[in-house]
Structures are given as C-alpha cells and as structure tokens.
Amino acid sequence: GEDLPGAVRKEVDALVATRLPEPPNLDLSLTDLIDSIVREATEPELLIARECNPERPTLEELGQQRGVTRERIRQKVAKDAGKVRAALGASRYQGLRWAVERLQSELGRLTSPTSQTVADWSDRIGAERFQILRWLGGYVYRDGWIAHGAGALEDLTAALDSAIDGAWLVRAPDVLTGLGMDVDSSTA
C-alpha cells in the first residue's frame, strides 16, 4: 500500500483505536420493546386508552370513568406521552425507532385502517401494539383514515387540487364515499 502522510496516519490510528459504544440490546423482540416503552408511562392504561385507541374517548369520558376532571386526565396523558417520547430516544429503543421508521415508510402520509399494511402489522405484533406503534409514529385517526399528523388529509387534498388546477371531474367526498370511507364534507 501507499504510505500516508504523518498527520493522516495519526488520525487513522486514533479512529481505529476509538472504542465504540456498546450496541443496544437487540435480544428484545419488537413486542417486548413496545411493552417496555409503554411501561415508561406512570399510567400506561390511561395513555393507551386516550392516544392508542382508534375510537379515542374524550377527556371528559376518561375523567368520569376515573373520577377526576378532564383537565387532570389531559395533564396525566400529556406527562406520560412526554415520558414515552423522551424514552424513545434511548439507545435501548433503537430497534423500536427502526420499526417506527419502517411503519412510516409503509403507511406513507395517509392510509386506510383496512389496508393490507395495517392488517399485516396487526397480525405480526397484535392490534393493541400496532396502535401504540402507530401513535409513536405520529399517526392519528382522521375522517376514517390513518393520517401522519393532523394536516395530512388537507395536505393531500391541496396537492391533488394543485396538480389538476382545481379541475375536478368528481368531488373528493364522492370518491372517498365510493371507497367506503366516511368523510366529513367540511374537511374534504
């Protein structure tokens, strides 16, 4: 091989000698990682009931069930959501972060809850764990769709409208209704 200049050789030697951090525990399965991150919450059942439930009960309903105010429920859920999202950054959850990214790439910005992708993920890890992973990925239920963020449906509608210069031959709600999706006409 060729001789490297002294300064470059010194840098290469330093890099080779650098000890790498311990890899995360990759012995845990995805289901174990999901179960573990949920346990980071003080009240995991409440977090799941509010954020990971497709029917998403109101704060008022959850408060009545637990004998506290809706504001107290909001505070508890917000605190636990913050704890779980902060924990997701820990090295032990590297595999879970990978799964969230994979889910995002497979679902895209908007998908039907009855899509094959949703069914496949639910079959692999279970329906409740899928809902937790969906929430971790930033997906919400909106007008019968699973949307990446609250504005995904509006973004898609605006992009389509822009692409065709507003020259719709059919109305978007009619198309979506024809696909069997319930649509709030004020947002479509």
XYZ file of N, CA, C and O in Angstrom:
752
model
N 0.805 -1.171 0.000
C 0.000 0.000 0.000
C 0.854 1.243 0.000
O 2.056 1.213 0.178
N 0.196 2.361 -0.197
C 0.873 3.640 -0.207
C 1.052 4.151 1.209
O 0.245 3.880 2.090
N 2.122 4.888 1.415
C 2.352 5.499 2.719
C 1.461 6.723 2.852
O 1.343 7.525 1.924
N 0.850 6.855 4.028
C 0.020 8.021 4.305
C 0.861 9.091 4.972
O 1.783 8.781 5.736
N 0.545 10.351 4.721
C 1.261 11.417 5.427
C 1.092 11.246 6.936
O 0.086 10.711 7.404
N 2.047 11.710 7.698
C 2.062 11.531 9.143
C 0.788 11.964 9.849
O 0.259 11.257 10.707
N 0.260 13.150 9.485
C -0.940 13.662 10.152
C -2.154 12.781 9.853
O -2.976 12.498 10.737
N -2.253 12.299 8.617
C -3.368 11.425 8.238
C -3.235 10.085 8.942
O -4.209 9.537 9.462
N -2.019 9.535 8.978
C -1.769 8.269 9.655
C -2.178 8.367 11.132
O -2.793 7.472 11.687
N -1.846 9.494 11.763
C -2.171 9.701 13.179
C -3.694 9.719 13.376
O -4.216 9.120 14.312
N -4.434 10.401 12.471
C -5.900 10.462 12.546
C -6.506 9.070 12.370
O -7.415 8.685 13.097
N -5.997 8.319 11.388
C -6.500 6.968 11.144
C -6.253 6.086 12.361
O -7.146 5.350 12.803
N -5.062 6.146 12.922
C -4.751 5.352 14.118
C -5.678 5.709 15.277
O -6.145 4.830 16.011
N -5.967 6.997 15.444
C -6.860 7.435 16.521
C -8.275 6.898 16.290
O -8.937 6.442 17.237
N -8.742 6.936 15.053
C -10.072 6.414 14.749
C -10.151 4.909 14.994
O -11.120 4.411 15.560
N -9.129 4.192 14.584
C -9.116 2.740 14.758
C -9.083 2.389 16.252
O -9.715 1.427 16.691
N -8.417 3.181 17.050
C -8.291 2.910 18.484
C -9.524 3.338 19.282
O -9.680 2.951 20.436
N -10.410 4.119 18.672
C -11.591 4.611 19.383
C -12.521 3.452 19.709
O -12.879 2.658 18.836
N -12.881 3.371 20.971
C -13.798 2.319 21.422
C -15.226 2.743 21.073
O -15.662 3.842 21.396
N -15.940 1.868 20.411
C -17.318 2.142 20.037
C -18.237 1.877 21.231
O -17.947 1.016 22.056
N -19.350 2.608 21.305
C -20.294 2.360 22.399
C -20.890 0.964 22.268
O -20.933 0.386 21.177
N -21.340 0.441 23.401
C -21.980 -0.874 23.391
C -23.237 -0.817 22.525
O -23.991 0.160 22.588
N -23.471 -1.835 21.735
C -24.684 -1.838 20.916
C -25.913 -1.984 21.814
O -25.818 -2.499 22.925
N -27.066 -1.520 21.348
C -28.288 -1.682 22.148
C -28.627 -3.154 22.276
O -28.144 -3.992 21.506
N -29.473 -3.449 23.231
C -29.892 -4.828 23.442
C -30.815 -5.237 22.301
O -31.982 -4.868 22.271
N -30.264 -5.977 21.373
C -31.059 -6.411 20.221
C -31.700 -7.776 20.457
O -32.297 -8.344 19.555
N -31.574 -8.263 21.705
C -32.192 -9.545 22.031
C -33.697 -9.411 22.244
O -34.411 -10.390 22.209
N -34.164 -8.193 22.505
C -35.582 -7.990 22.742
C -36.340 -7.978 21.423
O -35.894 -7.382 20.446
N -37.493 -8.599 21.422
C -38.334 -8.591 20.229
C -39.048 -7.244 20.134
O -39.085 -6.468 21.106
N -39.628 -6.970 18.997
C -40.375 -5.733 18.819
C -41.518 -5.658 19.823
O -41.761 -4.600 20.409
N -42.205 -6.753 20.043
C -43.305 -6.733 21.016
C -42.790 -6.429 22.418
O -43.417 -5.679 23.161
N -41.619 -6.985 22.772
C -41.027 -6.680 24.084
C -40.662 -5.202 24.184
O -40.852 -4.573 25.237
N -40.115 -4.635 23.104
C -39.746 -3.221 23.111
C -40.978 -2.323 23.266
O -40.953 -1.339 24.012
N -42.053 -2.664 22.579
C -43.288 -1.885 22.691
C -43.826 -1.976 24.115
O -44.183 -0.959 24.724
N -43.863 -3.186 24.667
C -44.344 -3.358 26.041
C -43.476 -2.578 27.020
O -43.973 -1.955 27.953
N -42.171 -2.588 26.790
C -41.240 -1.905 27.669
C -41.423 -0.393 27.624
O -41.445 0.270 28.671
N -41.575 0.156 26.434
C -41.693 1.620 26.351
C -43.001 2.105 26.953
O -43.066 3.173 27.545
N -44.041 1.308 26.844
C -45.323 1.699 27.443
C -45.197 1.739 28.967
O -45.799 2.593 29.626
N -44.380 0.846 29.520
C -44.178 0.835 30.978
C -43.413 2.061 31.463
O -43.342 2.309 32.662
N -42.862 2.868 30.554
C -42.216 4.124 30.938
C -43.254 5.122 31.458
O -42.922 6.039 32.199
N -44.511 4.951 31.057
C -45.586 5.844 31.491
C -45.974 5.526 32.927
O -45.938 4.370 33.350
N -46.376 6.550 33.663
C -46.854 6.357 35.030
C -48.180 5.609 35.027
O -48.407 4.737 35.855
N -49.055 5.966 34.075
C -50.354 5.309 33.933
C -50.514 4.815 32.493
O -51.204 5.430 31.682
N -49.863 3.685 32.188
C -49.888 3.208 30.798
C -51.286 2.929 30.260
O -51.558 3.188 29.084
N -52.184 2.447 31.111
C -53.546 2.137 30.637
C -54.257 3.402 30.170
O -54.995 3.381 29.186
N -54.048 4.500 30.889
C -54.672 5.767 30.523
C -54.087 6.294 29.213
O -54.821 6.743 28.330
N -52.786 6.225 29.072
C -52.136 6.672 27.839
C -52.652 5.875 26.642
O -52.995 6.442 25.605
N -52.729 4.576 26.794
C -53.221 3.718 25.709
C -54.678 4.026 25.399
O -55.069 4.136 24.232
N -55.490 4.185 26.454
C -56.920 4.470 26.248
C -57.128 5.764 25.469
O -58.002 5.844 24.604
N -56.315 6.762 25.738
C -56.506 8.067 25.101
C -55.809 8.178 23.746
O -56.390 8.633 22.768
N -54.544 7.775 23.665
C -53.747 8.031 22.469
C -53.680 6.870 21.485
O -53.384 7.084 20.317
N -53.923 5.668 21.944
C -53.707 4.486 21.091
C -55.008 3.763 20.769
O -54.989 2.622 20.312
N -56.108 4.401 20.988
C -57.419 3.812 20.764
C -58.030 4.451 19.516
O -58.178 5.672 19.470
N -58.392 3.663 18.515
C -58.976 4.239 17.297
C -60.238 5.068 17.567
O -60.501 6.047 16.878
N -60.995 4.704 18.598
C -62.208 5.460 18.925
C -61.907 6.691 19.773
O -62.763 7.532 19.962
N -60.734 6.794 20.309
C -60.236 7.905 21.130
C -61.315 8.546 22.004
O -61.934 9.549 21.641
N -61.528 7.992 23.186
C -62.528 8.578 24.087
C -62.148 10.009 24.464
O -60.975 10.376 24.448
N -63.161 10.798 24.806
C -62.905 12.182 25.179
C -62.265 12.241 26.561
O -62.349 11.296 27.348
N -61.635 13.369 26.839
C -61.063 13.591 28.169
C -62.162 13.524 29.222
O -61.956 12.996 30.316
N -63.326 14.045 28.879
C -64.479 14.028 29.791
C -64.869 12.587 30.132
O -65.079 12.258 31.304
N -64.975 11.733 29.113
C -65.343 10.326 29.342
C -64.317 9.627 30.230
O -64.679 8.913 31.173
N -63.043 9.827 29.932
C -61.996 9.195 30.739
C -62.004 9.734 32.162
O -61.785 8.984 33.120
N -62.253 11.027 32.312
C -62.328 11.624 33.638
C -63.473 11.056 34.456
O -63.314 10.757 35.652
N -64.632 10.886 33.827
C -65.787 10.307 34.516
C -65.499 8.869 34.956
O -65.845 8.475 36.062
N -64.843 8.094 34.093
C -64.508 6.709 34.432
C -63.567 6.632 35.630
O -63.620 5.695 36.408
N -62.708 7.627 35.772
C -61.682 7.597 36.820
C -61.983 8.528 37.987
O -61.203 8.633 38.924
N -63.089 9.250 37.902
C -63.481 10.131 38.993
C -62.604 11.361 39.155
O -62.400 11.837 40.275
N -62.056 11.864 38.041
C -61.248 13.084 38.072
C -61.710 14.004 36.950
O -62.489 13.608 36.092
N -61.198 15.211 36.958
C -61.608 16.177 35.931
C -60.945 15.863 34.593
O -59.908 15.196 34.530
N -61.538 16.403 33.555
C -60.961 16.232 32.221
C -59.593 16.904 32.146
O -58.690 16.427 31.477
N -59.405 18.003 32.852
C -58.110 18.680 32.865
C -57.046 17.802 33.509
O -55.907 17.751 33.041
N -57.418 17.092 34.568
C -56.450 16.200 35.222
C -56.061 15.065 34.274
O -54.888 14.678 34.207
N -57.022 14.537 33.529
C -56.731 13.490 32.536
C -55.779 14.050 31.484
O -54.785 13.416 31.127
N -56.058 15.257 30.990
C -55.197 15.875 29.978
C -53.770 16.006 30.486
O -52.813 15.684 29.781
N -53.627 16.438 31.737
C -52.294 16.606 32.322
C -51.555 15.273 32.427
O -50.372 15.180 32.083
N -52.264 14.249 32.904
C -51.633 12.929 33.058
C -51.208 12.355 31.711
O -50.109 11.822 31.578
N -52.084 12.454 30.725
C -51.776 11.916 29.399
C -50.602 12.675 28.788
O -49.677 12.065 28.237
N -50.612 14.005 28.906
C -49.526 14.810 28.343
C -48.194 14.458 29.008
O -47.166 14.322 28.330
N -48.205 14.299 30.321
C -46.972 13.967 31.043
C -46.452 12.596 30.608
O -45.268 12.430 30.316
N -47.347 11.604 30.546
C -46.921 10.261 30.153
C -46.499 10.197 28.689
O -45.545 9.498 28.336
N -47.185 10.932 27.822
C -46.792 10.965 26.405
C -45.381 11.531 26.282
O -44.558 11.016 25.521
N -45.099 12.561 27.040
C -43.758 13.144 27.033
C -42.709 12.167 27.530
O -41.611 12.070 26.957
N -43.029 11.431 28.590
C -42.087 10.436 29.120
C -41.784 9.357 28.082
O -40.629 8.985 27.879
N -42.823 8.863 27.449
C -42.644 7.784 26.470
C -41.862 8.292 25.254
O -40.935 7.629 24.785
N -42.211 9.462 24.756
C -41.496 10.009 23.594
C -40.035 10.298 23.929
O -39.150 10.093 23.107
N -39.774 10.767 25.150
C -38.383 11.010 25.566
C -37.625 9.691 25.661
O -36.470 9.594 25.233
N -38.260 8.665 26.202
C -37.614 7.355 26.344
C -37.286 6.746 24.987
O -36.302 6.014 24.850
N -38.081 7.064 23.973
C -37.858 6.515 22.633
C -36.472 6.872 22.101
O -35.902 6.140 21.304
N -35.891 7.964 22.590
C -34.560 8.371 22.156
C -33.432 7.576 22.786
O -32.285 7.653 22.337
N -33.734 6.774 23.811
C -32.687 6.000 24.494
C -32.148 4.902 23.578
O -32.867 4.348 22.745
N -30.873 4.575 23.749
C -30.237 3.577 22.880
C -30.919 2.215 22.964
O -30.945 1.485 21.975
N -31.487 1.895 24.108
C -32.139 0.576 24.244
C -33.366 0.445 23.340
O -33.840 -0.652 23.088
N -33.874 1.577 22.843
C -35.044 1.547 21.961
C -34.688 1.767 20.496
O -35.553 2.101 19.688
N -33.436 1.555 20.141
C -33.012 1.730 18.751
C -33.833 0.850 17.811
O -34.256 1.294 16.741
N -34.077 -0.388 18.202
C -34.869 -1.293 17.370
C -36.302 -0.810 17.203
O -36.907 -0.974 16.138
N -36.839 -0.200 18.241
C -38.192 0.337 18.174
C -38.241 1.555 17.251
O -39.179 1.706 16.459
N -37.224 2.406 17.323
C -37.166 3.556 16.405
C -37.099 3.079 14.951
O -37.743 3.658 14.067
N -36.333 2.024 14.715
C -36.267 1.462 13.369
C -37.651 0.994 12.927
O -38.064 1.242 11.791
N -38.384 0.332 13.823
C -39.724 -0.160 13.481
C -40.675 0.997 13.182
O -41.487 0.915 12.258
N -40.567 2.083 13.948
C -41.402 3.258 13.697
C -41.100 3.818 12.307
O -42.015 4.138 11.541
N -39.822 3.931 11.969
C -39.450 4.437 10.637
C -39.952 3.512 9.537
O -40.411 3.970 8.487
N -39.862 2.234 9.765
C -40.352 1.255 8.784
C -41.860 1.393 8.602
O -42.368 1.403 7.482
N -42.575 1.530 9.722
C -44.023 1.716 9.653
C -44.359 2.982 8.868
O -45.237 2.967 8.000
N -43.643 4.066 9.141
C -43.885 5.318 8.431
C -43.652 5.159 6.930
O -44.427 5.674 6.119
N -42.607 4.429 6.553
C -42.339 4.250 5.125
C -43.408 3.387 4.462
O -43.733 3.580 3.300
N -43.977 2.457 5.212
C -45.003 1.579 4.640
C -46.387 2.233 4.611
O -47.158 1.989 3.688
N -46.690 3.065 5.609
C -48.010 3.697 5.651
C -48.077 4.973 4.833
O -49.142 5.346 4.349
N -46.950 5.679 4.691
C -46.965 6.950 3.983
C -47.686 8.014 4.797
O -47.800 7.916 6.011
N -48.190 9.030 4.121
C -48.865 10.132 4.819
C -50.301 9.798 5.195
O -50.834 10.339 6.149
N -50.942 8.907 4.412
C -52.363 8.647 4.608
C -52.659 7.226 4.156
O -52.231 6.821 3.080
N -53.381 6.484 4.987
C -53.753 5.127 4.595
C -55.083 4.760 5.223
O -55.516 5.361 6.202
N -55.702 3.767 4.659
C -56.964 3.267 5.197
C -56.692 2.331 6.373
O -55.759 1.528 6.319
N -57.509 2.399 7.418
C -57.342 1.462 8.538
C -57.567 0.011 8.129
O -57.158 -0.901 8.836
N -58.190 -0.197 6.969
C -58.436 -1.561 6.497
C -57.415 -2.002 5.447
O -57.603 -3.027 4.799
N -56.332 -1.228 5.291
C -55.325 -1.565 4.288
C -54.600 -2.859 4.658
O -54.559 -3.260 5.825
N -54.010 -3.471 3.668
C -53.249 -4.706 3.893
C -52.052 -4.443 4.800
O -51.685 -5.279 5.619
N -51.431 -3.285 4.669
C -50.276 -2.948 5.510
C -50.673 -2.924 6.978
O -49.973 -3.482 7.825
N -51.797 -2.290 7.287
C -52.282 -2.246 8.675
C -52.578 -3.662 9.160
O -52.209 -4.039 10.276
N -53.221 -4.456 8.319
C -53.543 -5.836 8.696
C -52.269 -6.646 8.952
O -52.199 -7.408 9.931
N -51.266 -6.476 8.091
C -50.007 -7.219 8.255
C -49.317 -6.856 9.563
O -48.857 -7.740 10.298
N -49.210 -5.556 9.857
C -48.576 -5.131 11.111
C -49.367 -5.636 12.314
O -48.783 -6.112 13.293
N -50.687 -5.543 12.247
C -51.524 -6.006 13.366
C -51.375 -7.507 13.578
O -51.340 -7.972 14.715
N -51.281 -8.257 12.490
C -51.078 -9.708 12.599
C -49.722 -10.029 13.222
O -49.603 -10.954 14.027
N -48.694 -9.274 12.860
C -47.331 -9.534 13.346
C -47.166 -9.222 14.826
O -46.517 -9.971 15.549
N -47.692 -8.076 15.261
C -47.399 -7.638 16.632
C -48.637 -7.512 17.509
O -48.524 -7.216 18.696
N -49.815 -7.738 16.951
C -51.053 -7.607 17.709
C -51.679 -6.237 17.487
O -50.967 -5.257 17.255
N -52.992 -6.188 17.572
C -53.721 -4.958 17.273
C -53.376 -3.823 18.237
O -53.165 -2.679 17.816
N -53.311 -4.114 19.545
C -53.017 -3.039 20.502
C -51.596 -2.519 20.318
O -51.358 -1.306 20.341
N -50.652 -3.409 20.108
C -49.270 -2.959 19.901
C -49.141 -2.171 18.594
O -48.364 -1.227 18.523
N -49.895 -2.571 17.566
C -49.881 -1.786 16.336
C -50.349 -0.364 16.630
O -49.764 0.598 16.147
N -51.418 -0.219 17.423
C -51.942 1.110 17.736
C -50.913 1.943 18.501
O -50.791 3.150 18.294
N -50.147 1.303 19.377
C -49.089 2.003 20.108
C -48.005 2.450 19.132
O -47.559 3.604 19.159
N -47.579 1.556 18.243
C -46.551 1.886 17.254
C -47.046 2.993 16.320
O -46.295 3.911 15.980
N -48.307 2.923 15.927
C -48.920 3.964 15.088
C -48.810 5.317 15.784
O -48.397 6.312 15.197
N -49.174 5.353 17.061
C -49.110 6.607 17.818
C -47.659 7.095 17.934
O -47.389 8.281 17.742
N -46.729 6.186 18.220
C -45.316 6.566 18.304
C -44.826 7.155 16.985
O -43.954 8.020 16.966
N -45.389 6.682 15.886
C -45.004 7.178 14.566
C -45.663 8.494 14.185
O -45.407 9.026 13.115
N -46.520 9.024 15.050
C -47.158 10.311 14.783
C -48.430 10.222 13.962
O -48.866 11.212 13.374
N -49.050 9.049 13.915
C -50.275 8.872 13.148
C -51.501 9.070 14.024
O -51.513 8.673 15.185
N -52.533 9.683 13.429
C -53.811 9.902 14.097
C -54.927 9.387 13.199
O -54.742 9.240 11.987
N -56.071 9.120 13.800
C -57.250 8.772 13.014
C -57.948 10.074 12.650
O -58.198 10.919 13.502
N -58.266 10.223 11.362
C -58.880 11.457 10.891
C -59.828 11.141 9.750
O -59.407 10.642 8.711
N -61.108 11.397 9.947
C -62.126 11.213 8.906
C -62.068 9.828 8.269
O -62.184 9.684 7.051
N -61.880 8.805 9.080
C -61.864 7.442 8.567
C -60.533 6.998 7.995
O -60.444 5.926 7.408
N -59.500 7.797 8.140
C -58.176 7.486 7.629
C -57.167 7.446 8.765
O -57.383 8.030 9.821
N -56.045 6.797 8.530
C -54.898 6.910 9.422
C -53.969 7.904 8.747
O -53.481 7.661 7.643
N -53.775 9.045 9.402
C -53.031 10.152 8.805
C -51.772 10.442 9.611
O -51.787 10.394 10.834
N -50.687 10.748 8.913
C -49.435 11.129 9.588
C -49.527 12.606 9.925
O -49.253 13.468 9.100
N -49.972 12.878 11.122
C -50.185 14.254 11.568
C -51.578 14.724 11.224
O -52.232 14.200 10.325
N -52.029 15.723 11.948
C -53.401 16.201 11.801
C -53.686 16.817 10.433
O -54.807 16.801 9.964
N -52.679 17.357 9.754
C -52.905 18.038 8.484
C -52.704 17.198 7.244
O -52.780 17.716 6.125
N -52.472 15.903 7.385
C -52.145 15.058 6.226
C -53.266 15.019 5.199
O -53.011 15.087 3.988
N -54.505 14.915 5.649
C -55.632 14.840 4.712
C -55.770 16.151 3.928
O -55.951 16.137 2.709
N -55.634 17.267 4.630
C -55.709 18.564 3.952
C -54.546 18.733 2.980
O -54.714 19.274 1.887
N -53.338 18.283 3.387
C -52.164 18.377 2.511
C -52.380 17.583 1.224
O -52.057 18.050 0.137
N -52.927 16.379 1.355
C -53.174 15.548 0.180
C -54.211 16.193 -0.729
O -54.030 16.267 -1.944
N -55.289 16.681 -0.146
C -56.330 17.333 -0.940
C -55.770 18.553 -1.668
O -56.037 18.761 -2.856
N -54.966 19.363 -0.970
C -54.376 20.557 -1.595
C -53.417 20.166 -2.715
O -53.398 20.809 -3.776
N -52.610 19.124 -2.507
C -51.664 18.690 -3.540
C -52.401 18.192 -4.780
O -52.020 18.513 -5.909
N -53.460 17.419 -4.575
C -54.248 16.934 -5.712
C -54.916 18.097 -6.441
O -54.906 18.163 -7.666
N -55.484 19.014 -5.677
C -56.148 20.170 -6.274
C -55.163 20.994 -7.095
O -55.467 21.430 -8.204
N -53.959 21.176 -6.560
C -52.928 21.931 -7.264
C -52.492 21.204 -8.538
O -52.282 21.822 -9.581
N -52.370 19.894 -8.454
C -51.898 19.105 -9.599
C -52.862 19.159 -10.774
O -52.445 19.077 -11.923
N -54.137 19.311 -10.475
C -55.119 19.325 -11.567
C -55.738 20.704 -11.761
O -56.762 20.839 -12.427
N -55.116 21.714 -11.177
C -55.598 23.100 -11.292
C -57.055 23.245 -10.889
O -57.804 24.011 -11.492
N -57.478 22.491 -9.907
C -58.842 22.613 -9.405
C -59.902 22.095 -10.346
O -61.090 22.302 -10.125
N -59.511 21.424 -11.421
C -60.473 20.947 -12.424
C -60.946 19.537 -12.089
O -60.708 18.592 -12.826
N -61.614 19.408 -10.973
C -62.116 18.099 -10.556
C -63.295 17.681 -11.425
O -64.201 18.464 -11.677
N -63.278 16.445 -11.866
C -64.429 15.902 -12.594
C -65.441 15.322 -11.612
O -66.615 15.187 -11.927
N -64.957 14.965 -10.449
C -65.820 14.463 -9.373
C -65.394 15.164 -8.093
O -64.282 15.675 -7.988
N -66.262 15.157 -7.134
C -65.922 15.762 -5.851
C -65.185 14.734 -5.000
O -65.533 13.552 -5.002
N -64.148 15.162 -4.283
C -63.351 14.273 -3.442
C -64.208 13.493 -2.450
O -64.024 12.279 -2.293
N -65.190 14.118 -1.766
C -66.016 13.338 -0.840
C -66.767 12.201 -1.525
O -66.950 11.136 -0.958
N -67.187 12.438 -2.790
C -67.892 11.395 -3.525
C -66.974 10.204 -3.799
O -67.387 9.046 -3.695
N -65.717 10.496 -4.152
C -64.750 9.430 -4.410
C -64.498 8.642 -3.134
O -64.524 7.412 -3.122
N -64.243 9.358 -2.049
C -63.945 8.682 -0.791
C -65.138 7.889 -0.284
O -64.985 6.774 0.216
N -66.339 8.435 -0.409
C -67.543 7.713 -0.008
C -67.698 6.462 -0.863
O -68.058 5.403 -0.368
N -67.393 6.580 -2.155
C -67.441 5.428 -3.053
C -66.459 4.342 -2.652
O -66.671 3.167 -2.935
N -65.380 4.731 -1.990
C -64.394 3.759 -1.491
C -64.802 3.187 -0.140
O -64.066 2.412 0.458
N -65.968 3.618 0.358
C -66.446 3.100 1.640
C -65.909 3.852 2.838
O -65.975 3.371 3.959
N -65.381 5.060 2.615
C -64.825 5.846 3.714
C -65.828 6.901 4.133
O -66.407 7.587 3.280
N -66.058 7.031 5.433
C -66.915 8.103 5.943
C -66.116 9.379 5.923
O -64.982 9.432 6.388
N -66.700 10.435 5.376
C -65.968 11.688 5.211
C -66.803 12.848 5.749
O -67.994 12.951 5.467
N -66.155 13.684 6.517
C -66.751 14.925 6.955
C -66.584 15.903 5.805
O -65.472 16.316 5.484
N -67.670 16.292 5.187
C -67.589 17.106 3.972
C -66.963 18.474 4.224
O -66.495 19.112 3.294
N -66.893 18.920 5.453
C -66.284 20.222 5.722
C -64.767 20.169 5.605
O -64.121 21.192 5.463
N -64.160 18.955 5.663
C -62.704 18.845 5.559
C -62.257 18.246 4.248
O -61.083 18.269 3.943
N -63.160 17.672 3.478
C -62.735 17.017 2.233
C -62.884 17.938 1.051
O -63.547 18.909 1.064
